Amino acid sequence: MSQILCIANQKGGVGKTTTAVNLSAALAVSEKKILLVDCDPQANATTGVGIDKASLERTLYHGLIQNNGVQDLIVDTQIQTLKVIPSRVDLIGFEVEMMDVPRRETILKGLIHGLRGDFDYIILDCPPALGLLTLNAMTAADALIIPLQCEFYALEGLGQLLQTIKRVRERLNPELKIAGILLTMFDTRTNLSHQVAENAAKYFKSLLFKTRIPRNVRLGEAPSFGKPILLYDAASPGAAGYFALAKEILNHKT
């Protein structure tokens, strides 16, 4: 039975998609069968694994809105054990089109539920907002990974996210756990990064992953080549960070 992990934080630029793509790839090369579901209309996870959005006949939109079979949505990647349900900008219409649909928060859960036996991990990449798509991902997930950038105001807005998680547990998904909070863009040379790490450790204690994802130029370059970091530069600190995160998740399965 697979574990469904949701990568969520309503703040933009914290490393959600970078984490979704590179954690998926690191788990896939660790001999796990992985499905990455791009729940963001910006579709950065889709392009980040080398898929040409313009060439797609079907995306997540067609499964959520048009009731296409989920198996018809799955696309191969450059890594044999990593599959993707891609996204495109048309997904932006989901919230409006689902406005009057009963149980609209559970549509994604219903779509991917039958895939649990086919994959070891299903990873959901969320948009940078606490809207209906993110609620669907949280309702479908077993656990959340929350990226937290090591920058000024890093903790701002995290309280709102935690309140949303609480409400999802109360109303939609009582089994939802927090797999961990992941420090991203960590720069060992700056006092600010160390200060954010100290504050996070103080407030969140055991919820904090031991792994810290470093600020790394190669990690930022990889998406423009349509490759996860381990295919673009496997020797980079960014690749080492996501391999370490994958190992930590595999050793402490929620």
Coordinates of C-alpha atoms in Angstrom, one line a residue:
M1 CA 0.0 0.0 0.0
S2 CA 1.5 3.3 -1.0
Q3 CA 2.0 6.4 1.1
I4 CA 0.6 9.7 -0.2
L5 CA 2.7 12.7 0.6
C6 CA 1.5 16.2 0.1
I7 CA 4.1 19.0 -0.4
A8 CA 2.4 22.2 0.8
N9 CA 3.0 25.7 2.0
Q10 CA 0.8 28.7 0.9
K11 CA 3.9 30.9 0.5
G12 CA 5.5 31.0 -2.9
G13 CA 9.2 30.5 -3.5
V14 CA 9.8 28.1 -0.6
G15 CA 10.9 25.1 -2.6
K16 CA 7.7 23.1 -2.9
T17 CA 8.0 22.1 -6.5
T18 CA 11.8 21.7 -6.2
T19 CA 11.1 19.3 -3.3
A20 CA 8.3 17.4 -5.1
V21 CA 10.4 16.8 -8.2
N22 CA 13.7 16.0 -6.6
L23 CA 12.3 13.9 -3.7
S24 CA 10.3 11.9 -6.3
A25 CA 13.4 11.3 -8.4
A26 CA 15.5 10.4 -5.4
L27 CA 12.9 7.9 -4.1
A28 CA 12.6 6.5 -7.7
V29 CA 16.3 5.8 -8.0
S30 CA 16.1 4.2 -4.6
E31 CA 14.1 1.4 -6.3
K32 CA 10.7 2.7 -5.3
K33 CA 7.8 3.1 -7.7
I34 CA 6.8 6.8 -7.6
L35 CA 3.9 8.8 -8.9
L36 CA 4.2 12.6 -8.9
V37 CA 0.9 14.4 -9.2
D38 CA 1.2 18.0 -10.4
C39 CA -1.7 19.8 -8.6
D40 CA -0.5 23.3 -9.6
P41 CA -1.9 25.1 -12.7
Q42 CA 1.6 26.6 -13.2
A43 CA 2.7 23.1 -14.0
N44 CA 6.3 23.6 -12.9
A45 CA 6.6 20.0 -11.7
T46 CA 5.5 18.8 -15.1
T47 CA 8.1 20.8 -17.0
G48 CA 10.7 20.1 -14.2
V49 CA 10.7 16.4 -15.2
G50 CA 11.0 17.2 -18.9
I51 CA 7.4 16.9 -20.1
D52 CA 6.3 19.2 -22.9
K53 CA 3.0 20.7 -21.7
A54 CA 1.9 21.6 -25.2
S55 CA 2.1 18.0 -26.4
L56 CA -0.2 16.7 -23.7
E57 CA -3.7 15.4 -24.7
R58 CA -4.8 14.8 -21.1
T59 CA -3.8 16.2 -17.7
L60 CA -5.0 16.2 -14.1
Y61 CA -7.7 18.6 -15.2
H62 CA -9.3 15.9 -17.4
G63 CA -9.4 13.5 -14.5
L64 CA -10.8 16.0 -12.0
I65 CA -13.3 17.8 -14.3
Q66 CA -14.0 15.5 -17.2
N67 CA -13.9 12.1 -15.4
N68 CA -11.2 10.6 -17.6
G69 CA -9.8 7.4 -16.2
V70 CA -6.8 7.9 -14.0
Q71 CA -4.6 5.4 -15.9
D72 CA -5.0 7.5 -19.1
L73 CA -3.4 10.5 -17.3
I74 CA -0.1 8.9 -16.3
V75 CA 3.0 9.9 -18.3
D76 CA 6.4 8.3 -18.3
T77 CA 9.6 10.3 -17.4
Q78 CA 13.3 9.8 -18.0
I79 CA 13.4 7.7 -14.8
Q80 CA 11.7 4.3 -15.4
T81 CA 10.2 4.1 -11.9
L82 CA 9.0 7.7 -11.8
K83 CA 5.6 8.4 -13.4
V84 CA 3.7 11.7 -13.5
I85 CA 0.1 12.9 -13.7
P86 CA 0.9 16.3 -15.4
S87 CA -0.8 19.6 -15.1
R88 CA -1.5 22.6 -17.4
V89 CA -2.9 26.1 -17.1
D90 CA -6.5 24.8 -17.7
L91 CA -6.4 23.4 -14.1
I92 CA -6.9 27.0 -12.9
G93 CA -10.6 26.6 -13.7
F94 CA -11.0 23.8 -11.2
E95 CA -12.1 26.0 -8.3
V96 CA -14.8 27.8 -10.3
E97 CA -16.1 24.7 -12.1
M98 CA -16.4 22.8 -8.8
M99 CA -18.0 25.6 -6.8
D100 CA -21.4 23.9 -6.6
V101 CA -20.3 20.2 -6.6
P102 CA -20.9 18.3 -3.3
R103 CA -17.8 16.9 -1.6
R104 CA -15.6 18.9 -3.9
E105 CA -12.7 18.6 -1.5
T106 CA -12.6 14.8 -2.1
I107 CA -12.4 14.7 -5.9
L108 CA -8.6 14.1 -6.1
K109 CA -8.8 11.4 -3.3
G110 CA -11.4 9.6 -5.4
L111 CA -9.3 9.9 -8.5
I112 CA -6.0 8.5 -7.2
H113 CA -7.3 6.1 -4.5
G114 CA -7.2 3.1 -6.9
L115 CA -3.5 3.7 -7.6
R116 CA -2.4 2.9 -4.1
G117 CA -1.5 -0.6 -5.0
D118 CA 0.6 0.4 -8.0
F119 CA 3.1 2.8 -6.3
D120 CA 5.2 2.9 -3.2
Y121 CA 4.8 6.7 -2.9
I122 CA 2.4 9.2 -4.5
I123 CA 3.7 12.7 -4.1
L124 CA 1.3 15.7 -4.6
D125 CA 2.8 19.1 -5.5
C126 CA 0.4 21.9 -4.4
P127 CA 0.0 25.4 -5.7
P128 CA 1.2 28.3 -3.5
A129 CA -2.3 29.0 -2.0
L130 CA -4.7 27.4 0.5
G131 CA -7.4 27.0 -2.1
L132 CA -9.5 24.1 -3.3
L133 CA -6.7 22.3 -5.0
T134 CA -4.5 22.3 -1.9
L135 CA -7.5 21.2 0.2
N136 CA -8.0 18.3 -2.2
A137 CA -4.4 17.3 -1.9
M138 CA -4.5 17.5 2.0
T139 CA -7.7 15.4 2.0
A140 CA -6.1 12.8 -0.3
A141 CA -2.8 12.6 1.6
D142 CA -1.5 10.5 4.5
A143 CA 1.1 13.0 5.5
L144 CA 2.4 16.5 4.7
I145 CA 5.9 17.7 4.0
I146 CA 6.1 21.5 4.7
P147 CA 9.1 23.3 3.0
L148 CA 10.3 26.2 5.0
Q149 CA 12.8 28.6 3.4
C150 CA 15.7 29.8 5.6
E151 CA 15.0 33.5 4.9
F152 CA 13.5 36.5 6.7
Y153 CA 9.8 36.1 7.5
A154 CA 10.2 32.3 7.0
L155 CA 7.8 31.5 9.8
E156 CA 5.3 34.1 8.8
G157 CA 2.1 32.4 7.5
L158 CA 3.1 29.0 8.9
G159 CA 0.5 29.5 11.6
Q160 CA -2.2 29.9 9.0
L161 CA -1.1 26.7 7.3
L162 CA -1.2 24.8 10.6
Q163 CA -4.7 26.1 11.3
T164 CA -5.8 24.8 7.8
I165 CA -4.3 21.4 8.6
K166 CA -6.2 21.4 11.9
R167 CA -9.5 22.1 10.0
V168 CA -8.8 19.5 7.4
R169 CA -8.2 16.9 10.2
E170 CA -11.5 17.9 11.9
R171 CA -13.7 17.9 8.8
L172 CA -12.1 15.9 5.9
N173 CA -9.1 13.8 6.8
P174 CA -8.7 12.9 10.5
E175 CA -5.7 10.6 9.7
L176 CA -3.6 13.4 8.2
K177 CA -0.1 13.7 9.8
I178 CA 2.8 16.0 9.4
A179 CA 5.7 14.0 8.0
G180 CA 8.0 16.9 8.7
I181 CA 9.1 20.4 8.1
L182 CA 11.9 20.7 5.6
L183 CA 14.4 23.6 5.8
T184 CA 15.2 24.8 2.3
M185 CA 17.6 27.3 0.8
F186 CA 19.9 26.8 3.8
D187 CA 23.1 28.8 3.4
T188 CA 25.8 27.8 5.9
R189 CA 27.6 31.1 5.4
T190 CA 24.8 33.3 6.8
N191 CA 23.7 33.9 10.3
L192 CA 20.1 34.3 9.1
S193 CA 19.9 30.7 7.9
H194 CA 21.3 29.4 11.2
Q195 CA 18.9 31.7 13.1
V196 CA 15.9 30.4 11.2
A197 CA 17.0 26.8 11.8
E198 CA 17.4 27.4 15.5
N199 CA 13.9 29.0 15.7
A200 CA 12.4 26.2 13.8
A201 CA 14.0 23.6 16.0
K202 CA 12.8 25.5 19.1
Y203 CA 9.2 25.7 17.9
F204 CA 8.8 22.4 16.0
K205 CA 11.3 20.1 17.7
S206 CA 10.7 16.5 16.4
L207 CA 8.7 17.7 13.4
L208 CA 11.8 19.1 11.8
F209 CA 13.6 16.9 9.3
K210 CA 17.3 16.4 10.0
T211 CA 18.0 17.1 6.4
R212 CA 18.5 20.7 5.3
I213 CA 18.4 21.5 1.6
P214 CA 21.2 23.9 0.7
R215 CA 21.0 27.0 -1.4
N216 CA 22.6 25.6 -4.6
V217 CA 22.9 27.2 -8.1
R218 CA 22.8 23.8 -9.8
L219 CA 19.5 23.0 -8.1
G220 CA 18.1 26.3 -9.5
E221 CA 19.4 25.5 -13.0
A222 CA 18.0 22.0 -13.3
P223 CA 14.3 22.8 -14.1
S224 CA 15.3 24.9 -17.1
F225 CA 16.8 21.7 -18.6
G226 CA 13.7 19.6 -17.7
K227 CA 15.7 17.4 -15.3
P228 CA 15.6 16.5 -11.6
I229 CA 18.9 17.5 -10.0
L230 CA 20.2 14.0 -9.8
L231 CA 20.1 13.7 -13.7
Y232 CA 21.5 17.2 -14.1
D233 CA 24.3 17.2 -11.6
A234 CA 24.3 14.1 -9.3
A235 CA 27.4 15.3 -7.5
S236 CA 25.9 18.7 -6.5
P237 CA 25.1 19.6 -2.9
G238 CA 21.4 19.9 -3.9
A239 CA 21.3 16.3 -5.2
A240 CA 23.0 15.2 -1.9
G241 CA 20.4 17.0 0.1
Y242 CA 17.4 15.3 -1.7
F243 CA 19.1 11.9 -1.5
A244 CA 19.4 12.5 2.3
L245 CA 15.8 13.5 2.5
A246 CA 14.7 10.4 0.6
K247 CA 16.8 8.2 3.0
E248 CA 15.3 9.9 6.0
I249 CA 11.7 9.3 4.7
L250 CA 12.5 5.7 3.9
N251 CA 13.9 5.1 7.3
H252 CA 11.1 6.8 9.2
K253 CA 8.0 5.9 7.1
T254 CA 5.0 7.8 8.7

